[in-house]
Coordinates of C-alpha atoms in Angstrom, one line a residue:
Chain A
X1 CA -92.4 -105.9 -61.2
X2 CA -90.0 -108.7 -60.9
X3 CA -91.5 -112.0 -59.5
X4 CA -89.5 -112.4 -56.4
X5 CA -90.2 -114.0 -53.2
X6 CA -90.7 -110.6 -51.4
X7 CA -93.7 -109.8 -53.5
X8 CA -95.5 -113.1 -54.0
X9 CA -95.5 -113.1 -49.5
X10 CA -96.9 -109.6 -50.1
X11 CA -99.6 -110.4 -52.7
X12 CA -100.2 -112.8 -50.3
X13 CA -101.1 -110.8 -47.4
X14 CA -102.5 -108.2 -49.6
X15 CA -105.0 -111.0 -50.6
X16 CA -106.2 -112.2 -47.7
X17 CA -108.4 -109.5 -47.6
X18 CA -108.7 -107.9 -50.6
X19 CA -111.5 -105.5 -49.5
X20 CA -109.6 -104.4 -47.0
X21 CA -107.6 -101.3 -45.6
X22 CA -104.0 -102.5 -44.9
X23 CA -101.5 -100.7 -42.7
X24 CA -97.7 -101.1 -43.5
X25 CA -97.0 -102.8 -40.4
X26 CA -99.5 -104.8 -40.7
X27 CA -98.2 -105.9 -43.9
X28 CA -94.7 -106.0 -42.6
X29 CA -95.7 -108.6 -39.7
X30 CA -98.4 -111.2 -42.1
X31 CA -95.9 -111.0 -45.3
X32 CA -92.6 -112.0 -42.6
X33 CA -90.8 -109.5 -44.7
X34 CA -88.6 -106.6 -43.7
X35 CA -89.9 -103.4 -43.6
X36 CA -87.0 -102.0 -45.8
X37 CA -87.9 -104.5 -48.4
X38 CA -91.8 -103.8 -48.3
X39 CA -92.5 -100.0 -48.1
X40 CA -90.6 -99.9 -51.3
X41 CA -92.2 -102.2 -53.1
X42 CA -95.8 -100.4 -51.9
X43 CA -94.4 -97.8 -53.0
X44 CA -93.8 -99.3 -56.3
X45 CA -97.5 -101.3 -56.7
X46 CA -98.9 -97.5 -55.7
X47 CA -97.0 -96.5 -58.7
X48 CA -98.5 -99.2 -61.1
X49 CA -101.9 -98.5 -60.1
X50 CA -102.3 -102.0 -58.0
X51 CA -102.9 -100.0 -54.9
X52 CA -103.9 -96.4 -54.0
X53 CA -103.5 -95.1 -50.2
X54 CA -105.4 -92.3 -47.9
X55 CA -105.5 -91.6 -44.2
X56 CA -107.2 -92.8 -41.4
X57 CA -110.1 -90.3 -40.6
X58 CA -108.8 -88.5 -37.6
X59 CA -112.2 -88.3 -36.1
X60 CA -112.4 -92.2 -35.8
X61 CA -109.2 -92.6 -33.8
X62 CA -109.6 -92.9 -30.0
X63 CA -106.5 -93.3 -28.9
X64 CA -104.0 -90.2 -28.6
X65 CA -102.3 -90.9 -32.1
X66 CA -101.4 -89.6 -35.6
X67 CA -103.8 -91.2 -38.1
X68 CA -102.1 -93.9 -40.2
X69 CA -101.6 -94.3 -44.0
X70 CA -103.5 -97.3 -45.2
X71 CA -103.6 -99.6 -48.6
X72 CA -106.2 -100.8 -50.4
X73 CA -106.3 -102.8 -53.3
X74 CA -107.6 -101.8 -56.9
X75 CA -109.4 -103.6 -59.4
X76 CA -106.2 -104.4 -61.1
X77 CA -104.2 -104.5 -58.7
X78 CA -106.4 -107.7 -57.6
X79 CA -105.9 -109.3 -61.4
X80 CA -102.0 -108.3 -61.3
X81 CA -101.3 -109.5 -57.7
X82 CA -103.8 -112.9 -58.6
X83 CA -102.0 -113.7 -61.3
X84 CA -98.8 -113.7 -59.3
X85 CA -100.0 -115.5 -56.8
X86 CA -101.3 -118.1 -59.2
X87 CA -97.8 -118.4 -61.3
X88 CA -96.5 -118.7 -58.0
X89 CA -98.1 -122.1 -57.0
X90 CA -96.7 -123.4 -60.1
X91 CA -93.1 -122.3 -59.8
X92 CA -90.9 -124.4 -57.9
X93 CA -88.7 -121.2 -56.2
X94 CA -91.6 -120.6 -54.1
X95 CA -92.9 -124.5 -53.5
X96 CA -91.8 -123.6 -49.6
X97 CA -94.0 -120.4 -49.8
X98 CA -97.6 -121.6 -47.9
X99 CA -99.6 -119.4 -50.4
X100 CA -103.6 -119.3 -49.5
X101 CA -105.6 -115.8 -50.1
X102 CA -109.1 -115.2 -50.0
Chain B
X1 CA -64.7 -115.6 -22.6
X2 CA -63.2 -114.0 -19.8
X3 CA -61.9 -111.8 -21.9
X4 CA -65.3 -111.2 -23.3
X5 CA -66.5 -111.2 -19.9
X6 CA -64.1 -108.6 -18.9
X7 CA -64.8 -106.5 -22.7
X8 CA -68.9 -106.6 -21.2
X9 CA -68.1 -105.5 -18.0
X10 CA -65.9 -102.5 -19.0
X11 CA -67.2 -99.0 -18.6
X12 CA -67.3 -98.2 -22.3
X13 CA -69.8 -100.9 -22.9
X14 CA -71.7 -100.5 -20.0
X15 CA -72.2 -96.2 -21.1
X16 CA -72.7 -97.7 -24.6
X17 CA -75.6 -100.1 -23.3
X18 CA -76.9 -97.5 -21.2
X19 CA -77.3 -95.0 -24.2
X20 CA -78.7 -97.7 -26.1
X21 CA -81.3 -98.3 -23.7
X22 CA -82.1 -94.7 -23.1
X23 CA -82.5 -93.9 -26.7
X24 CA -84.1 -96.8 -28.3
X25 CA -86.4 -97.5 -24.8
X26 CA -87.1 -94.2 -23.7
X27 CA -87.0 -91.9 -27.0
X28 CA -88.0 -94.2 -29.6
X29 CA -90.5 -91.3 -31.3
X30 CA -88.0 -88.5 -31.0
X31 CA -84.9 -91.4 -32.5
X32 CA -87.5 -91.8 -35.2
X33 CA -88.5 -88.6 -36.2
X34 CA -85.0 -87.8 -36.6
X35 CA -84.1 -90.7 -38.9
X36 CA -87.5 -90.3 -41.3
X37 CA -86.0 -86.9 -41.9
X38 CA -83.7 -89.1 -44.6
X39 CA -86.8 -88.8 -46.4
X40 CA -87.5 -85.7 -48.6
X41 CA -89.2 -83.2 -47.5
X42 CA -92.9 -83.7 -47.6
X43 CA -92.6 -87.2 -48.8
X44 CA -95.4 -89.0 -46.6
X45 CA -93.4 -91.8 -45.5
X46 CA -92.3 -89.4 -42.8
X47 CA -95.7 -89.0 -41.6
X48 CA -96.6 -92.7 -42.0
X49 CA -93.6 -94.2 -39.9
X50 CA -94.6 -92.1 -37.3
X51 CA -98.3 -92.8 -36.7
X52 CA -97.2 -96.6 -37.3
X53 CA -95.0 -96.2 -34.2
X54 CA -97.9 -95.4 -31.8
X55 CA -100.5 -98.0 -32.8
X56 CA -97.8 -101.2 -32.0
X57 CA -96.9 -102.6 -28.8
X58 CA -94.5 -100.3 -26.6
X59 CA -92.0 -103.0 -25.8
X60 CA -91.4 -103.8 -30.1
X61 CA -91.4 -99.6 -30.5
X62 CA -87.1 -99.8 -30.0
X63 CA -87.0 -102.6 -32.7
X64 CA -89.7 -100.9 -34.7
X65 CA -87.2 -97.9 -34.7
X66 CA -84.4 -100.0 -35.2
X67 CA -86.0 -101.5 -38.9
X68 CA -87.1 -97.8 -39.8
X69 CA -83.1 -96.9 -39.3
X70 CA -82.6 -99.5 -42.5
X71 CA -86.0 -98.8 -44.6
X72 CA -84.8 -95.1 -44.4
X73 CA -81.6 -95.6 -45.5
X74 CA -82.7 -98.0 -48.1
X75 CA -85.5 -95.9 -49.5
X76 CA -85.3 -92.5 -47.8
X77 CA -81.9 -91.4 -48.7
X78 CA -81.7 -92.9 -52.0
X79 CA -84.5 -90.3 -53.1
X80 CA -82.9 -87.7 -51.4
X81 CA -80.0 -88.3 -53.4
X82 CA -81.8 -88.2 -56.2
X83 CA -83.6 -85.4 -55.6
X84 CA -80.0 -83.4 -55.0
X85 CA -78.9 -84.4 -58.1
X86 CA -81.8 -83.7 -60.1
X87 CA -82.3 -80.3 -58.4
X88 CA -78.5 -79.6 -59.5
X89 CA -79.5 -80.3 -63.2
X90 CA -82.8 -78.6 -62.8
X91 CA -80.6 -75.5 -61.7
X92 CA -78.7 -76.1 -64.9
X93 CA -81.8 -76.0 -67.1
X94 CA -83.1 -72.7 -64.7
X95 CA -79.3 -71.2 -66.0
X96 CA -79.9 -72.3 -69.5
X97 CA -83.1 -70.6 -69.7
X98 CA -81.9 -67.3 -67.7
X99 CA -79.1 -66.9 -70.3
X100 CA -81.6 -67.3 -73.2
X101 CA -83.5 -64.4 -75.0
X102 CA -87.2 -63.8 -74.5
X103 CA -88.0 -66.2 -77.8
X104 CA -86.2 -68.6 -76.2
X105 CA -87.7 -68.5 -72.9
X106 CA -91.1 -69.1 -74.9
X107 CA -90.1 -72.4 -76.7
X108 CA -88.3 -73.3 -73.3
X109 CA -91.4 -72.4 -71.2
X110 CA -93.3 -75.0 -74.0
X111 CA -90.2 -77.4 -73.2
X112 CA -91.1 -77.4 -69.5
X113 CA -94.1 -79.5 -69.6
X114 CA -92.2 -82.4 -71.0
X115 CA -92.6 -85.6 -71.1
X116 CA -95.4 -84.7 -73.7
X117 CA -94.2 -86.8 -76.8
X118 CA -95.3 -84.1 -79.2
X119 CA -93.2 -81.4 -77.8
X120 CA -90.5 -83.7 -78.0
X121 CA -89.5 -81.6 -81.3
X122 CA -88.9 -78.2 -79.2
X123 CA -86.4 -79.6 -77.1
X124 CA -84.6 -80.0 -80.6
X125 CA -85.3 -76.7 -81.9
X126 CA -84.0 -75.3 -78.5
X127 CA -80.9 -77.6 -79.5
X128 CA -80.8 -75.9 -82.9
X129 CA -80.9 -72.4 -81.4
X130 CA -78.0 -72.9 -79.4
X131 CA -75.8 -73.7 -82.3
X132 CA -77.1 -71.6 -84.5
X133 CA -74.5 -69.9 -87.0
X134 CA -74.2 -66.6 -87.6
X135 CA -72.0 -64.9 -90.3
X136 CA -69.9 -67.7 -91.4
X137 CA -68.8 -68.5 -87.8
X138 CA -70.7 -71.1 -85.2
X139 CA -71.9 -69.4 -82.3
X140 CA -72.0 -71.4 -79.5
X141 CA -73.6 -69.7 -76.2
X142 CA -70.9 -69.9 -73.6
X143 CA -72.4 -72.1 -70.4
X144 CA -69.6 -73.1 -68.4
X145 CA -70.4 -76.2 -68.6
X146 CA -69.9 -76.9 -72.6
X147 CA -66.9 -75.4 -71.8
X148 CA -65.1 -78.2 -74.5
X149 CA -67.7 -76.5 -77.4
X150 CA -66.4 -73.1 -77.2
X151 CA -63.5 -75.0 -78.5
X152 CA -65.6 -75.3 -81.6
X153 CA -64.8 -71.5 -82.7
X154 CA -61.2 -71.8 -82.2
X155 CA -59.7 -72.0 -85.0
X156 CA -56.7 -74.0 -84.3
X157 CA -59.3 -76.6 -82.8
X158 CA -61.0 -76.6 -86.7
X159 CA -57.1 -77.7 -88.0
X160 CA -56.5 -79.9 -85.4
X161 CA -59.7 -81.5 -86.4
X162 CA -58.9 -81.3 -89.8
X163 CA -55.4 -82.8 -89.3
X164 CA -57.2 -85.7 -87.3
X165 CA -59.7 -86.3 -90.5
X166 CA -62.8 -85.0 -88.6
X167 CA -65.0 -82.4 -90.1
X168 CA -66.0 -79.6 -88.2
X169 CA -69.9 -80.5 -89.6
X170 CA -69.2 -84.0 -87.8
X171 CA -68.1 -82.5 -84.5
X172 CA -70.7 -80.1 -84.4
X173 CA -73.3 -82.7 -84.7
X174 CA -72.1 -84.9 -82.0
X175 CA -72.4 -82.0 -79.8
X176 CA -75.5 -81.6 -81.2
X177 CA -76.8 -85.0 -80.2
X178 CA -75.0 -84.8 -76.9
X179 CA -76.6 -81.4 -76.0
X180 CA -79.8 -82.8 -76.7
X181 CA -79.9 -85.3 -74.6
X182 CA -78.5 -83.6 -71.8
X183 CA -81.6 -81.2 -72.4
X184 CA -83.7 -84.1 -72.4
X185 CA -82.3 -85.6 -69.3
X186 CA -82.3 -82.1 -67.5
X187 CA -86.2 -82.2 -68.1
X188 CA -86.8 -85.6 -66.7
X189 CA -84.9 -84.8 -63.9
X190 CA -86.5 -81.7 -63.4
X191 CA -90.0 -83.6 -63.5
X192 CA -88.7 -85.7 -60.7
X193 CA -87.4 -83.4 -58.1
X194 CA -91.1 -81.7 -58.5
X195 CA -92.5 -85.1 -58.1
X196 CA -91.0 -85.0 -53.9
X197 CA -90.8 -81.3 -53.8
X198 CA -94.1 -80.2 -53.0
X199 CA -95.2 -78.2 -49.7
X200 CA -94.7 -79.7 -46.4
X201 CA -97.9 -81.6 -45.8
X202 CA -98.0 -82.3 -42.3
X203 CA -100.8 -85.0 -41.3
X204 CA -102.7 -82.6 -39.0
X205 CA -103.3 -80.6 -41.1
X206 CA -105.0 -83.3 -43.8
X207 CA -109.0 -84.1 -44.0
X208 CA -109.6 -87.8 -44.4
X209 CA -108.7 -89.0 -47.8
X210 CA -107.2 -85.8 -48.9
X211 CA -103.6 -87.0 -48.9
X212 CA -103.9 -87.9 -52.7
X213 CA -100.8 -89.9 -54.8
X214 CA -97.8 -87.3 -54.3
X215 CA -97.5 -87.7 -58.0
X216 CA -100.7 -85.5 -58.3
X217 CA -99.3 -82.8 -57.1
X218 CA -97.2 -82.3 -60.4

């Protein structure tokens, strides 16, 4: 995937908690990137193995609502997304960027 | 900006606000439901937006909406227009093989599970079949959409050639090649539209973690 700025304030917020299960808007709000721009490019880490996805188990879910597709980082997704992260401090397009992960 | 004052104030705008306000305040899951249909069938996006639209605030659902409009013209009708093309050529290949004879159908049946790299040759053999020659003159099996090779067995098309210092051999081996890839092409395509094509898999109906990659389903 192309190094952009899109991706490296995705990895970002992927990053910050690398364990965890992330939701798209969720993503949408902590990367500050439209959603157009960043349910593709799931999309496209789900199709390089750097994420894989499932549902929210419907039984857990109080609230009158759909369960939710989540994300949740693979082993190499974490070394891919890392690595862009850390090629990313170094590069002077994204010197602005304020790039801190777990 | 009296004018714009005035432009505001006019009943047009004011119905236009109104409608605004009804749809995107009052209807926000029905406005969505109807734009994630952009997305192919099935595709779990659909599903996704959805349940994302009841677990946010209800005053940011209308601009929530709003972004969806844009991812699902962005993403959601750029797949279904790739899925309509490549179910046209898949329909092409479905034609190929209906026309063909039962050894055919075999080899083509073989040809179907493409991309395997080692039955990469079959799709040339199927090539090979379909200019095959038979007593002295090139039979080229008519689809309408080769049209230009049945021009192959013409013989005025053979002088013309020849006039033109092309050999027939020549000409029939560029069509060769062409042919091929189209087959080739036709297959990948094929491999896609199954890729978004499977049964509707509505979310109620899913246990937790069932909903695998959509590319399993191939």
């Amino acid at each position: 995937m192309r190094k952009t700025r899109s991706l490296v304030q995705v990895a970002a917020a992927l990053l910050a908690e690398p364990d965890a299960h992330h939701w798209g808007y969720d993503l949408i709000k902590r990367s500050g990137e439209r959603s157009a721009v960043v349910y593709p490019m799931l999309t496209k880490m789900l199709d390089e193995g750097w994420l894989v996805d499932g549902w929210e188990d419907p039984t857990t879910i109080k609230e009158k609502r759909p369960p939710r597709r989540y994300y949740e980082l693979t082993e190499l997704g974490k070394l891919e997304l890392g690595a862009t992260l850390r090629a990313a401090q170094t590069d002077r397009r994204f010197s602005t960027l304020n790039l801190r992960w777990a | 900006m009296i004018e714009m004052v005035e432009l505001l104030a006019s009943p047009q705008a004011l119905v236009g606000l109104g409608v605004a306000v009804l749809v995107f305040g009052f209807f926000p899951g029905f406005i969505l439901r109807q734009v994630v249909r952009m997305y192919p069938k099935g595709h779990p996006r659909r599903a996704e937006l959805i349940a994302q639209l009841y677990t946010i605030d209800y005053l940011v659902r209308p601009v929530f909406v709003a972004a969806q409009l844009e991812t699902s013209l962005h993403e959601g009708l750029g797949l279904r227009l790739t899925n309509r093309r490549a179910r046209r050529l898949d329909r092409r290949f479905r034609k190929i093989a209906s026309s063909m004879s039962r050894a055919d159908l075999i080899a083509a049946s073989v040809v179907y599970d493409f991309p395997d790299p080692k039955e990469l040759s079959v799709v040339f053999d199927i090539t090979g079949l379909h200019f095959r020659t038979t007593d002295g003159t090139r039979q080229v099996t008519a689809y309408p959409w080769v049209v230009r090779t049945l021009a192959l067995v013409h013989p005025g098309f053979e002088e013309a050639l020849a006039t033109a210092g092309v050999s027939a051999p020549v000409t029939v081996a560029r069509w060769k090649r062409w042919y091929k890839w189209r087959i080739l092409r036709t297959l990948v395509e094929a491999r896609r539209v199954r890729m978004y094509e499977g049964p509707p898999q509505p979310w109620k109906h899913l246990n937790p973690g069932s909903l695998s990659r959509f590319s399993d389903d191939i």
